[in-house]
mmCIF file of C-alpha atoms in Angstrom:
data_model
loop_
_atom_site.group_PDB
_atom_site.id
_atom_site.type_symbol
_atom_site.label_atom_id
_atom_site.label_comp_id
_atom_site.label_asym_id
_atom_site.label_seq_id
_atom_site.Cartn_x
_atom_site.Cartn_y
_atom_site.Cartn_z
ATOM 1 C CA MET A 1 1.397 -47.837 34.018
ATOM 2 C CA ALA A 2 3.378 -44.596 33.758
ATOM 3 C CA GLN A 3 1.706 -41.678 32.039
ATOM 4 C CA VAL A 4 3.153 -40.504 28.737
ATOM 5 C CA ILE A 5 4.645 -37.251 27.555
ATOM 6 C CA HIS A 6 4.773 -37.021 23.783
ATOM 7 C CA LEU A 7 7.658 -34.860 22.591
ATOM 8 C CA HIS A 8 7.295 -33.560 19.052
ATOM 9 C CA ILE A 9 10.870 -32.578 18.204
ATOM 10 C CA GLY A 10 10.453 -31.205 14.674
ATOM 11 C CA LEU A 11 12.389 -31.302 12.391
ATOM 12 C CA PRO A 12 12.358 -27.616 11.396
ATOM 13 C CA LYS A 13 10.240 -26.668 8.384
ATOM 14 C CA THR A 14 8.189 -29.858 8.537
ATOM 15 C CA GLY A 15 4.806 -28.384 9.397
ATOM 16 C CA THR A 16 5.714 -27.721 13.021
ATOM 17 C CA SER A 17 3.945 -24.345 13.073
ATOM 18 C CA PHE A 18 0.760 -25.994 11.798
ATOM 19 C CA VAL A 19 0.948 -28.774 14.397
ATOM 20 C CA GLN A 20 1.716 -26.350 17.226
ATOM 21 C CA GLU A 21 -1.119 -24.025 16.276
ATOM 22 C CA THR A 22 -3.558 -26.944 16.084
ATOM 23 C CA LEU A 23 -2.495 -28.140 19.541
ATOM 24 C CA ARG A 24 -2.789 -24.633 20.991
ATOM 25 C CA ALA A 25 -6.192 -24.011 19.425
ATOM 26 C CA ASN A 26 -7.544 -27.274 20.858
ATOM 27 C CA ARG A 27 -6.044 -27.195 24.354
ATOM 28 C CA ARG A 28 -9.381 -27.343 26.154
ATOM 29 C CA LEU A 29 -10.846 -29.974 23.831
ATOM 30 C CA LEU A 30 -7.750 -32.144 24.209
ATOM 31 C CA ARG A 31 -7.909 -31.905 27.983
ATOM 32 C CA GLU A 32 -11.638 -32.565 28.300
ATOM 33 C CA SER A 33 -12.260 -35.221 25.647
ATOM 34 C CA GLU A 34 -8.905 -36.808 24.928
ATOM 35 C CA HIS A 35 -7.384 -36.493 28.428
ATOM 36 C CA ILE A 36 -4.130 -35.098 27.113
ATOM 37 C CA ARG A 37 -2.700 -31.722 28.019
ATOM 38 C CA VAL A 38 -0.617 -29.164 26.182
ATOM 39 C CA PRO A 39 1.514 -27.801 29.042
ATOM 40 C CA PHE A 40 2.460 -24.557 27.308
ATOM 41 C CA HIS A 41 0.629 -22.514 24.713
ATOM 42 C CA THR A 42 3.562 -20.248 23.874
ATOM 43 C CA HIS A 43 6.492 -21.184 21.673
ATOM 44 C CA ARG A 44 8.949 -19.248 23.836
ATOM 45 C CA ARG A 45 8.376 -21.334 26.960
ATOM 46 C CA LEU A 46 9.143 -24.628 25.276
ATOM 47 C CA TYR A 47 12.219 -23.062 23.734
ATOM 48 C CA GLY A 48 13.314 -22.422 27.311
ATOM 49 C CA VAL A 49 12.888 -26.134 28.080
ATOM 50 C CA ALA A 50 14.974 -27.046 25.026
ATOM 51 C CA LEU A 51 17.639 -24.494 25.920
ATOM 52 C CA MET A 52 17.827 -25.753 29.505
ATOM 53 C CA ALA A 53 18.431 -29.269 28.197
ATOM 54 C CA GLY A 54 20.906 -28.005 25.626
ATOM 55 C CA ARG A 55 22.948 -26.352 28.378
ATOM 56 C CA GLY A 56 23.034 -29.576 30.352
ATOM 57 C CA PHE A 57 20.665 -28.225 33.036
ATOM 58 C CA ASP A 58 23.544 -26.108 34.304
ATOM 59 C CA PRO A 59 22.157 -22.967 35.995
ATOM 60 C CA GLU A 60 25.478 -21.203 35.552
ATOM 61 C CA ALA A 61 25.273 -21.662 31.776
ATOM 62 C CA THR A 62 21.541 -21.112 31.305
ATOM 63 C CA PRO A 63 19.662 -17.778 31.291
ATOM 64 C CA GLU A 64 17.335 -17.242 34.213
ATOM 65 C CA TRP A 65 14.269 -17.004 31.970
ATOM 66 C CA ALA A 66 14.979 -20.510 30.603
ATOM 67 C CA GLN A 67 15.401 -21.907 34.115
ATOM 68 C CA THR A 68 12.025 -20.407 35.035
ATOM 69 C CA HIS A 69 10.310 -22.001 32.052
ATOM 70 C CA TRP A 70 11.902 -25.357 32.824
ATOM 71 C CA GLN A 71 10.707 -25.266 36.427
ATOM 72 C CA ASP A 72 7.240 -24.266 35.250
ATOM 73 C CA PHE A 73 7.283 -27.234 32.874
ATOM 74 C CA VAL A 74 8.303 -29.582 35.696
ATOM 75 C CA ASP A 75 5.552 -28.245 37.957
ATOM 76 C CA ARG A 76 2.899 -28.757 35.292
ATOM 77 C CA VAL A 77 4.075 -32.282 34.522
ATOM 78 C CA ARG A 78 3.893 -33.163 38.219
ATOM 79 C CA ARG A 79 0.389 -31.734 38.636
ATOM 80 C CA TRP A 80 -1.196 -33.527 35.705
ATOM 81 C CA ASP A 81 -1.808 -37.259 36.096
ATOM 82 C CA GLY A 82 -2.659 -37.791 32.427
ATOM 83 C CA ASP A 83 -0.679 -37.648 29.206
ATOM 84 C CA LEU A 84 0.928 -34.504 27.819
ATOM 85 C CA VAL A 85 2.173 -33.341 24.426
ATOM 86 C CA ALA A 86 4.867 -30.718 23.857
ATOM 87 C CA SER A 87 6.202 -29.540 20.507
ATOM 88 C CA HIS A 88 9.335 -27.569 19.664
ATOM 89 C CA GLU A 89 11.766 -28.015 16.790
ATOM 90 C CA ALA A 90 14.710 -26.852 18.931
ATOM 91 C CA LEU A 91 14.593 -30.271 20.600
ATOM 92 C CA SER A 92 15.995 -31.732 17.381
ATOM 93 C CA MET A 93 19.295 -29.937 18.023
ATOM 94 C CA LEU A 94 20.046 -31.831 21.216
ATOM 95 C CA GLY A 95 22.952 -34.242 20.974
ATOM 96 C CA PRO A 96 22.735 -37.782 22.415
ATOM 97 C CA GLY A 97 24.089 -36.775 25.824
ATOM 98 C CA ARG A 98 21.657 -33.895 26.250
ATOM 99 C CA VAL A 99 18.790 -36.042 24.997
ATOM 100 C CA GLY A 100 19.636 -38.585 27.682
ATOM 101 C CA MET A 101 19.625 -35.939 30.398
ATOM 102 C CA LEU A 102 16.216 -34.625 29.328
ATOM 103 C CA VAL A 103 14.697 -38.104 29.081
ATOM 104 C CA ASP A 104 16.080 -39.031 32.516
ATOM 105 C CA ARG A 105 14.574 -35.944 34.134
ATOM 106 C CA ILE A 106 11.164 -36.531 32.598
ATOM 107 C CA THR A 107 11.293 -40.198 33.591
ATOM 108 C CA GLU A 108 12.060 -39.146 37.166
ATOM 109 C CA LEU A 109 8.764 -37.222 37.085
ATOM 110 C CA GLY A 110 6.914 -40.478 36.463
ATOM 111 C CA LYS A 111 6.377 -40.076 32.728
ATOM 112 C CA THR A 112 7.253 -42.320 29.819
ATOM 113 C CA VAL A 113 8.766 -40.363 26.936
ATOM 114 C CA ARG A 114 7.494 -41.023 23.444
ATOM 115 C CA VAL A 115 8.981 -39.071 20.581
ATOM 116 C CA VAL A 116 7.300 -37.920 17.396
ATOM 117 C CA MET A 117 9.507 -36.643 14.588
ATOM 118 C CA THR A 118 8.135 -35.043 11.429
ATOM 119 C CA VAL A 119 10.440 -35.368 8.421
ATOM 120 C CA ARG A 120 10.418 -33.677 5.041
ATOM 121 C CA ASP A 121 12.353 -34.480 1.880
ATOM 122 C CA LEU A 122 15.670 -32.649 1.536
ATOM 123 C CA ALA A 123 14.668 -31.138 -1.799
ATOM 124 C CA ARG A 124 12.108 -28.962 -0.012
ATOM 125 C CA GLN A 125 13.976 -28.776 3.279
ATOM 126 C CA ILE A 126 17.143 -27.151 1.938
ATOM 127 C CA PRO A 127 15.650 -23.931 0.488
ATOM 128 C CA SER A 128 13.069 -23.681 3.281
ATOM 129 C CA PHE A 129 15.719 -23.868 5.998
ATOM 130 C CA TRP A 130 17.818 -21.149 4.333
ATOM 131 C CA GLN A 131 14.769 -18.926 3.945
ATOM 132 C CA GLN A 132 13.911 -19.343 7.616
ATOM 133 C CA GLN A 133 17.428 -18.317 8.601
ATOM 134 C CA VAL A 134 17.127 -15.164 6.512
ATOM 135 C CA LYS A 135 13.720 -14.339 7.994
ATOM 136 C CA ALA A 136 15.303 -14.695 11.436
ATOM 137 C CA GLY A 137 18.025 -12.176 10.611
ATOM 138 C CA GLY A 138 20.546 -14.296 8.700
ATOM 139 C CA THR A 139 22.890 -12.776 6.135
ATOM 140 C CA GLU A 140 24.327 -15.795 4.311
ATOM 141 C CA SER A 141 23.647 -15.948 0.570
ATOM 142 C CA PHE A 142 21.984 -19.033 -0.866
ATOM 143 C CA PRO A 143 25.048 -20.064 -2.926
ATOM 144 C CA ASP A 144 27.245 -19.780 0.177
ATOM 145 C CA PHE A 145 24.724 -21.770 2.200
ATOM 146 C CA LEU A 146 24.689 -24.536 -0.406
ATOM 147 C CA ASP A 147 28.490 -24.673 -0.475
ATOM 148 C CA ARG A 148 28.649 -24.918 3.299
ATOM 149 C CA ILE A 149 26.128 -27.729 3.738
ATOM 150 C CA ARG A 150 27.848 -29.740 1.006
ATOM 151 C CA THR A 151 31.268 -29.523 2.643
ATOM 152 C CA ASP A 152 30.618 -29.392 6.397
ATOM 153 C CA ARG A 153 28.404 -31.906 8.200
ATOM 154 C CA SER A 154 28.803 -30.047 11.496
ATOM 155 C CA VAL A 155 26.757 -27.005 10.446
ATOM 156 C CA ARG A 156 23.411 -26.242 12.021
ATOM 157 C CA PHE A 157 21.467 -27.454 8.995
ATOM 158 C CA TRP A 158 22.694 -31.013 9.426
ATOM 159 C CA GLN A 159 22.404 -30.855 13.220
ATOM 160 C CA GLN A 160 18.684 -30.231 12.844
ATOM 161 C CA CYS A 161 17.798 -31.680 9.442
ATOM 162 C CA ASP A 162 19.734 -34.940 9.285
ATOM 163 C CA ALA A 163 16.713 -37.035 10.213
ATOM 164 C CA ALA A 164 18.773 -40.194 10.625
ATOM 165 C CA ARG A 165 21.151 -38.551 13.103
ATOM 166 C CA VAL A 166 18.323 -37.001 15.124
ATOM 167 C CA ALA A 167 16.304 -40.219 15.174
ATOM 168 C CA GLN A 168 19.329 -42.219 16.290
ATOM 169 C CA SER A 169 20.061 -39.778 19.136
ATOM 170 C CA TRP A 170 16.547 -40.103 20.537
ATOM 171 C CA SER A 171 16.068 -43.823 19.919
ATOM 172 C CA GLU A 172 19.185 -44.546 21.971
ATOM 173 C CA HIS A 173 17.381 -43.185 25.033
ATOM 174 C CA VAL A 174 13.680 -43.873 24.450
ATOM 175 C CA GLY A 175 13.979 -46.991 22.283
ATOM 176 C CA ALA A 176 12.856 -47.419 18.686
ATOM 177 C CA ASP A 177 9.457 -48.610 19.948
ATOM 178 C CA ASN A 178 8.860 -45.169 21.455
ATOM 179 C CA LEU A 179 9.882 -43.223 18.350
ATOM 180 C CA THR A 180 7.478 -42.429 15.527
ATOM 181 C CA VAL A 181 8.631 -40.864 12.262
ATOM 182 C CA ILE A 182 5.940 -39.025 10.314
ATOM 183 C CA THR A 183 6.716 -38.136 6.724
ATOM 184 C CA VAL A 184 5.392 -34.778 5.557
ATOM 185 C CA PRO A 185 3.317 -35.215 2.403
ATOM 186 C CA SER A 186 3.702 -33.128 -0.727
ATOM 187 C CA ARG A 187 1.689 -29.949 -1.149
ATOM 188 C CA SER A 188 -0.583 -31.721 -3.627
ATOM 189 C CA THR A 189 -2.197 -33.678 -0.775
ATOM 190 C CA PRO A 190 -5.098 -32.279 1.310
ATOM 191 C CA SER A 191 -3.975 -29.710 3.873
ATOM 192 C CA ASP A 192 -5.160 -31.823 6.825
ATOM 193 C CA THR A 193 -3.083 -34.869 5.857
ATOM 194 C CA LEU A 194 -0.252 -33.986 8.228
ATOM 195 C CA TRP A 195 -2.650 -33.672 11.159
ATOM 196 C CA ASP A 196 -4.361 -36.934 10.158
ATOM 197 C CA ARG A 197 -0.958 -38.600 10.494
ATOM 198 C CA PHE A 198 0.199 -36.755 13.600
ATOM 199 C CA ALA A 199 -2.875 -37.102 15.814
ATOM 200 C CA PRO A 200 -2.934 -40.934 16.042
ATOM 201 C CA ALA A 201 0.777 -40.880 16.898
ATOM 202 C CA ILE A 202 -0.108 -39.144 20.166
ATOM 203 C CA GLY A 203 -3.203 -41.262 20.726
ATOM 204 C CA ILE A 204 -5.988 -38.920 19.632
ATOM 205 C CA ASP A 205 -8.673 -38.985 16.955
ATOM 206 C CA PRO A 206 -7.942 -36.381 14.247
ATOM 207 C CA LEU A 207 -11.651 -36.086 13.444
ATOM 208 C CA ALA A 208 -12.504 -35.343 17.074
ATOM 209 C CA VAL A 209 -9.801 -32.673 17.308
ATOM 210 C CA PRO A 210 -9.805 -30.771 14.012
ATOM 211 C CA PRO A 211 -7.234 -28.181 12.941
ATOM 212 C CA PRO A 212 -8.351 -24.544 13.117
ATOM 213 C CA GLU A 213 -9.989 -23.321 9.928
ATOM 214 C CA VAL A 214 -7.299 -20.723 9.291
ATOM 215 C CA PRO A 215 -4.160 -21.859 11.128
ATOM 216 C CA ARG A 216 -1.302 -19.413 11.510
ATOM 217 C CA VAL A 217 1.440 -20.997 9.483
ATOM 218 C CA ASN A 218 4.971 -19.841 8.854
ATOM 219 C CA ALA A 219 4.369 -18.261 5.444
ATOM 220 C CA SER A 220 7.001 -18.408 2.734
ATOM 221 C CA LEU A 221 8.230 -15.478 0.663
ATOM 222 C CA GLY A 222 9.175 -15.202 -2.981
ATOM 223 C CA VAL A 223 12.845 -15.232 -3.981
ATOM 224 C CA VAL A 224 13.056 -11.475 -4.619
ATOM 225 C CA ASP A 225 11.617 -10.674 -1.195
ATOM 226 C CA ILE A 226 13.921 -13.158 0.497
ATOM 227 C CA GLU A 227 17.007 -11.734 -1.181
ATOM 228 C CA LEU A 228 15.908 -8.193 -0.354
ATOM 229 C CA VAL A 229 15.428 -9.118 3.301
ATOM 230 C CA ARG A 230 18.865 -10.744 3.339
ATOM 231 C CA ARG A 231 20.472 -7.560 2.003
ATOM 232 C CA MET A 232 18.602 -5.462 4.553
ATOM 233 C CA ASN A 233 19.884 -7.797 7.263
ATOM 234 C CA LEU A 234 23.419 -7.250 5.959
ATOM 235 C CA ILE A 235 23.075 -3.480 6.233
ATOM 236 C CA VAL A 236 21.664 -3.684 9.743
ATOM 237 C CA SER A 237 24.401 -6.107 10.790
ATOM 238 C CA GLU A 238 27.226 -4.037 9.305
ATOM 239 C CA ARG A 239 26.024 -0.789 10.856
ATOM 240 C CA GLY A 240 25.310 -2.389 14.197
ATOM 241 C CA GLU A 241 22.255 -0.192 14.673
ATOM 242 C CA LEU A 242 19.958 -3.000 15.683
ATOM 243 C CA SER A 243 20.595 -6.477 16.974
ATOM 244 C CA LEU A 244 18.261 -8.948 15.328
ATOM 245 C CA ASP A 245 19.157 -11.406 18.075
ATOM 246 C CA ALA A 246 18.768 -8.917 20.879
ATOM 247 C CA THR A 247 17.053 -11.381 23.198
ATOM 248 C CA PRO A 248 18.135 -14.923 24.057
ATOM 249 C CA HIS A 249 15.068 -16.592 22.588
ATOM 250 C CA HIS A 250 12.928 -16.558 19.468
ATOM 251 C CA HIS A 251 10.660 -13.795 20.738
ATOM 252 C CA GLY A 252 13.396 -11.327 19.803
ATOM 253 C CA ARG A 253 13.872 -12.886 16.405
ATOM 254 C CA ARG A 254 10.187 -12.498 15.674
ATOM 255 C CA ALA A 255 10.922 -8.785 15.398
ATOM 256 C CA ALA A 256 13.455 -9.343 12.632
ATOM 257 C CA ILE A 257 12.831 -7.622 9.324
ATOM 258 C CA GLY A 258 11.918 -10.819 7.524
ATOM 259 C CA ARG A 259 9.043 -11.513 9.915
ATOM 260 C CA ARG A 260 7.434 -8.242 8.879
ATOM 261 C CA VAL A 261 7.444 -8.681 5.119
ATOM 262 C CA THR A 262 4.032 -10.276 4.835
ATOM 263 C CA SER A 263 2.267 -8.829 1.802
ATOM 264 C CA GLY A 264 2.881 -8.308 -1.884
ATOM 265 C CA GLY A 265 5.709 -9.872 -3.818
ATOM 266 C CA ASP A 266 5.633 -12.856 -6.138
ATOM 267 C CA ARG A 267 5.337 -15.872 -3.855
ATOM 268 C CA SER A 268 4.887 -18.152 -6.853
ATOM 269 C CA GLU A 269 8.668 -17.976 -7.316
ATOM 270 C CA ALA A 270 9.656 -20.245 -4.471
ATOM 271 C CA PRO A 271 13.367 -20.683 -3.751
ATOM 272 C CA THR A 272 15.025 -23.764 -5.177
ATOM 273 C CA TYR A 273 18.565 -24.919 -5.902
ATOM 274 C CA PRO A 274 20.399 -25.385 -9.230
ATOM 275 C CA ALA A 275 19.667 -28.597 -11.126
ATOM 276 C CA ALA A 276 23.355 -29.533 -10.963
ATOM 277 C CA LEU A 277 22.921 -30.295 -7.250
ATOM 278 C CA GLN A 278 20.121 -32.813 -7.727
ATOM 279 C CA PRO A 279 22.351 -35.936 -7.816
ATOM 280 C CA TRP A 280 23.883 -34.902 -4.490
ATOM 281 C CA VAL A 281 20.433 -34.259 -2.964
ATOM 282 C CA VAL A 282 19.241 -37.680 -4.141
ATOM 283 C CA GLU A 283 22.329 -39.380 -2.699
ATOM 284 C CA GLU A 284 21.979 -37.679 0.700
ATOM 285 C CA SER A 285 18.264 -38.492 0.769
ATOM 286 C CA SER A 286 18.994 -42.129 0.043
ATOM 287 C CA HIS A 287 21.439 -42.357 2.961
ATOM 288 C CA ILE A 288 18.910 -40.812 5.357
ATOM 289 C CA THR A 289 16.046 -43.001 4.184
ATOM 290 C CA GLU A 290 18.073 -46.199 4.473
ATOM 291 C CA ALA A 291 19.239 -45.280 7.977
ATOM 292 C CA LEU A 292 15.677 -44.561 9.138
ATOM 293 C CA ALA A 293 14.479 -47.872 7.732
ATOM 294 C CA ALA A 294 17.268 -49.727 9.535
ATOM 295 C CA LEU A 295 16.378 -48.081 12.838
ATOM 296 C CA GLY A 296 13.154 -50.055 13.121
ATOM 297 C CA CYS A 297 10.971 -47.249 14.439
ATOM 298 C CA SER A 298 7.331 -46.770 13.489
ATOM 299 C CA VAL A 299 6.788 -44.811 10.267
ATOM 300 C CA VAL A 300 3.532 -43.006 9.489
ATOM 301 C CA GLY A 301 3.283 -42.174 5.814
ATOM 302 C CA SER A 302 6.040 -43.603 3.652
ATOM 303 C CA LEU A 303 9.808 -43.222 3.582
ATOM 304 C CA ASP A 304 9.432 -43.081 -0.192
ATOM 305 C CA GLU A 305 8.055 -39.563 0.330
ATOM 306 C CA LEU A 306 11.530 -38.531 1.479
ATOM 307 C CA MET A 307 13.096 -39.377 -1.877
ATOM 308 C CA PRO A 308 13.207 -36.470 -4.351
ATOM 309 C CA GLY A 309 12.551 -36.836 -8.050
ATOM 310 C CA SER A 310 15.003 -36.392 -10.874
ATOM 311 C CA GLU A 311 14.574 -32.598 -10.917
ATOM 312 C CA PRO A 312 14.698 -29.934 -8.180
ATOM 313 C CA PRO A 313 11.377 -28.591 -6.900
ATOM 314 C CA PRO A 314 9.854 -25.922 -9.150
ATOM 315 C CA GLY A 315 10.979 -22.412 -8.376
ATOM 316 C CA ARG A 316 13.933 -20.135 -8.866
ATOM 317 C CA ASP A 317 17.499 -20.037 -7.603
ATOM 318 C CA PRO A 318 17.775 -17.035 -5.215
ATOM 319 C CA GLY A 319 21.306 -16.523 -6.502
ATOM 320 C CA THR A 320 19.869 -15.282 -9.811
ATOM 321 C CA VAL A 321 17.976 -12.302 -8.344
ATOM 322 C CA THR A 322 19.202 -9.060 -9.943
ATOM 323 C CA ASP A 323 19.850 -5.626 -8.471
ATOM 324 C CA ASP A 324 17.105 -4.165 -10.689
ATOM 325 C CA GLU A 325 14.545 -6.555 -9.202
ATOM 326 C CA ILE A 326 15.642 -5.583 -5.713
ATOM 327 C CA ALA A 327 15.375 -1.873 -6.531
ATOM 328 C CA ARG A 328 11.840 -2.238 -7.909
ATOM 329 C CA ARG A 329 10.584 -4.197 -4.923
ATOM 330 C CA ALA A 330 12.377 -2.298 -2.131
ATOM 331 C CA PRO A 331 9.880 0.585 -1.665
ATOM 332 C CA GLU A 332 6.967 -1.831 -1.205
ATOM 333 C CA VAL A 333 8.876 -3.990 1.274
ATOM 334 C CA LEU A 334 10.043 -0.977 3.275
ATOM 335 C CA HIS A 335 6.419 0.139 3.412
ATOM 336 C CA ASP A 336 5.436 -3.306 4.760
ATOM 337 C CA VAL A 337 8.126 -3.127 7.423
ATOM 338 C CA TRP A 338 7.189 0.384 8.475
ATOM 339 C CA LEU A 339 3.486 -0.436 8.795
ATOM 340 C CA SER A 340 4.274 -3.528 10.820
ATOM 341 C CA TYR A 341 6.451 -1.633 13.285
ATOM 342 C CA GLU A 342 3.873 1.149 13.502
ATOM 343 C CA GLU A 343 1.152 -1.377 14.339
ATOM 344 C CA THR A 344 3.395 -2.890 17.012
ATOM 345 C CA VAL A 345 4.039 0.499 18.626
ATOM 346 C CA LEU A 346 0.333 1.344 18.634
ATOM 347 C CA ARG A 347 -0.548 -2.027 20.138
ATOM 348 C CA LEU A 348 2.049 -1.645 22.897
ATOM 349 C CA HIS A 349 0.848 1.894 23.555
ATOM 350 C CA ASP A 350 -2.720 0.631 23.990
ATOM 351 C CA ARG A 351 -1.485 -2.012 26.431
ATOM 352 C CA LEU A 352 0.314 0.623 28.476
ATOM 353 C CA ARG A 353 -2.827 2.746 28.636
ATOM 354 C CA ALA A 354 -4.857 -0.263 29.753
ATOM 355 C CA ALA A 355 -2.275 -1.186 32.394
ATOM 356 C CA GLN A 356 -1.990 2.389 33.687
ATOM 357 C CA PRO A 357 -5.460 3.970 33.555
ATOM 358 C CA GLY A 358 -5.320 7.724 33.810
ATOM 359 C CA ALA A 359 -1.590 7.894 33.128
ATOM 360 C CA ASP A 360 -0.438 10.884 31.102
ATOM 361 C CA LEU A 361 0.854 8.945 28.098
ATOM 362 C CA ALA A 362 1.533 10.823 24.907
ATOM 363 C CA SER A 363 0.139 9.240 21.777
ATOM 364 C CA PRO A 364 2.676 7.577 19.491
ATOM 365 C CA ASP A 365 2.111 10.326 16.925
ATOM 366 C CA GLU A 366 2.873 12.995 19.517
ATOM 367 C CA GLU A 367 6.044 11.198 20.556
ATOM 368 C CA TRP A 368 7.253 10.853 16.965
ATOM 369 C CA ASP A 369 6.446 14.495 16.137
ATOM 370 C CA THR A 370 8.542 15.941 18.968
#
């Protein structure tokens, strides 16, 4: 019987950071007790695999770093005679043709592909996706984002967050029997519920492989902080002084301003959309839920969890943030950003000293004072 590679393809903002951190933290335990390997422990490498597939495995169209990560992935798959699990939400962006190419290449390596897809209700997905774009350097306002996703099904949001479309693309190539949809529970459920659902889908005991006590999750910001970051991104973009997408993978985006606003602010004011949009959100959710049910794939949790209620999630519309609120919060956020960059410089300086013992390296303070 062929060994299995479990591909967790997202969707974005469905607890992927939590799942990935749990897999990374338990790599040795998974290998020794569950006989399943996590081939990569860095997010960037699996992004390279997804990018290679997205470019049709064309070396002329794919950056060299992505080709290297793909070859490394292939080598690791060949060496290990047991099961593997790999997780990256960028895999959800692959269209049917690219999905087929990736599945064919993995099958040629002697592995059976099984897909796990985590899905969240649109009511929470919509504001979370926009926030993530802003944290990664985006400049689009929330009202403009809402207008765009309501009128254009080709935008990135629907490419990655239309669970029915993504599930259909993968089931065409792996079969519905090899596709598991896991619904992400509400925040009122215990924090380990997602892992309790995910682990059996890849054949492991969630009690034997527990999540880390303090997992690094992709923290949310309050609406004032998000809007402030968006305006800072606008200034940076207009002046052209710094490219927030300076590198071809997410490692560069991690340096974006939004990634460095980590303290202070009112996080109790989560972003949400105007109540007038709720009928549209309910209608879209109904279409997605019905399509997933018709697909016939395994569902862990309940598709009912994908249906929103009669009201938007609690929170505040980012479009209502005022200039006065921005002005009051700006000094604290700029302080956060400065401290974060300073810590990064000091950390890199220490690495240089360790790599070059005895080198005449000026301290960061000396360099800044000259």
